[in-house]
C-alpha angles and dihedrals in degrees: 000000000000118000110294113250124180133174141202111211114182125180107234096227095115144342124320102268130204095265093050092046090054090050090051091047095051092049090048094049094044092052093046093046090057096039090246138129130282115203129195116212125178111214099207103154089118091084094177096057102028114095136183088234092058092048090052092047091052093048092048092049092050091050091047090053087048091234092152113192126213099214134023152330086228118187122213092213088065091054104059094115089061091051092048090050092053092046089054089052092053092047092050090052094048093246094117134033143190118262121201097183108132119234092243091052091050091048091054090052091046092054092047092053091050091050089052093047092247126136107264095235127149108274096215098246093154098034111122125226121269111294094008117127108194122205119250113264115255102190106045140037118267143177127221116241131192115238098233118196112262099209139042127035139280116222124206110203096203120196090214106028099034120223115355116185124204126193107233090217086070092056112080127198104292120222109242098180130021123229090267090056099252114137122240129244099255094050096046091050094055095044091048095048089051095047093046094047095240109184100179129034110199113181144133119296090242083082094056093094089059093051102081091051090049091048088054090051091051089053092045090054090048101254135118112242120248125246110282125209118182115199121217117252125266113241133193123243088271088058091245118126111283111266141152091279087069091059133264113359102173122091092224090055090061091046090052091047090059103260121148120241090229090057094049092046091049091049097045094050090058091055095093102350132076143175109200111292095322112131105175122056136175118227090254092052092051092051090048098047105033115115133155090233088070094055110108127228097225126081121268118238116222109223114185092196091058091050090049091051090052092049090051088054091054093045092052094047097042115106113256090235090060093044090052089058093040094054100050096083089049092051091049091048089059090055100252109147121236169188097149125204108232095214092052092048089053091054091046094049091046089065095048112035095093087057100055135057099193138031091252090053088049091056091046091052090048097055094110089053096046099047134034090208095090122167112222115220108244096219091049091049094048091051100042111017092073135143086257090058092048097083092043094053091043092052092047090050090055094049093048091048089055096051112113090205128020115222136133094265093052091046091050091051090052090051093046093052091053094045092050096045094047096038093231137134124256094252093060090063103025097054098053089046092047091052090048093049103037105018092237141071094240123071143121117290109311094232088055093047092053092046093051093044091051130218100288098047091043093052092045091055095043091052091047089054090050090054091051093049091047092050090046090233092154099040 
């Protein structure tokens, strides 16, 4: 077999969505598994809808997912001369012909066919007789159509779906070039795939209807078609096709919500592919194990909770040093001023990462660490910042102020001394202190919180709580 070459060919009319990302991933993994090439091609012939912003968003999403391509990105708008050359070849060989039928005329015929319950296919008005090569019209606009065979069948030998047979009578004469000379999607795709040596086309099964026409174009241009593999759709939990109403569908939205690329890649690969009961894969494992034979025929169901579970797994297992780097853009996005000490961030994250599933949740949980402008919950204050707690907080503040070095062991000893001398349980001291330091009744271990906050910030907050108790602010 020749060197495997796959491609991902998005249209830049919007962000890279979940379905497109899975297609890119499968092409990437297949190429890497076989030691082949993975090409990125931007199919931007739809000039009205294609935007530079969408192109940049697609490239950024691919880079974030670490789907590194070997060649490209190629842009179809820069390859028009190649398409024109191939159209001229088909015209010269009598495999394509000019069509002067006006759009209004075609629309009338289409509406009539629909009323009569017929397929609204082109009726061949301008199609020449066998062996006739008509001249190009000089006095009126025209399109170029492919002279599709009118009998027989076209068979798609699909690596996922098996053999799919199409009746050629159902395939009308495809337009190759519009009246303004711009080539059409189906033609550009085939020319590009031939020119780039694509051996395997892995894409969503919404493209299956285009495949017989593209196979005929391959044959018309004198080339054998590549191996096709059409992936099943991705559905929402309600079994409807995945859309915005099911939640975020763009890759960059998950990036901005604080998901890890490893988690999204791991999740996407399992939407239609499996390897036994294994759920979590490293990148190297995916490359080693990925085959088209293991791609299922049924649609994958996108479950946001499962993706969140996977992201939590990656968050828990990620080195603290990497998390400290990862979290900085999310801290800055919330408006907390830097710069941030990496060692301190590691200590902070170490107290919180069992309490968050994404980087944004991690920042939300860290608010009382990141800012000294904490809001104390009124119910918590009323219950715990009481006159009875005043003496306890005051004594703890004195002991902490006297510590030569602040660490968890020293803080624990300070707590233990108070608990023993006053004959009380930990909660009677820890909860008032927790409310004073974090504003809520739920936080990481109180010794950890004090150690991460540090002596100065801890004492400032404890003394502020004493003032509030003293002034009966919460009574």
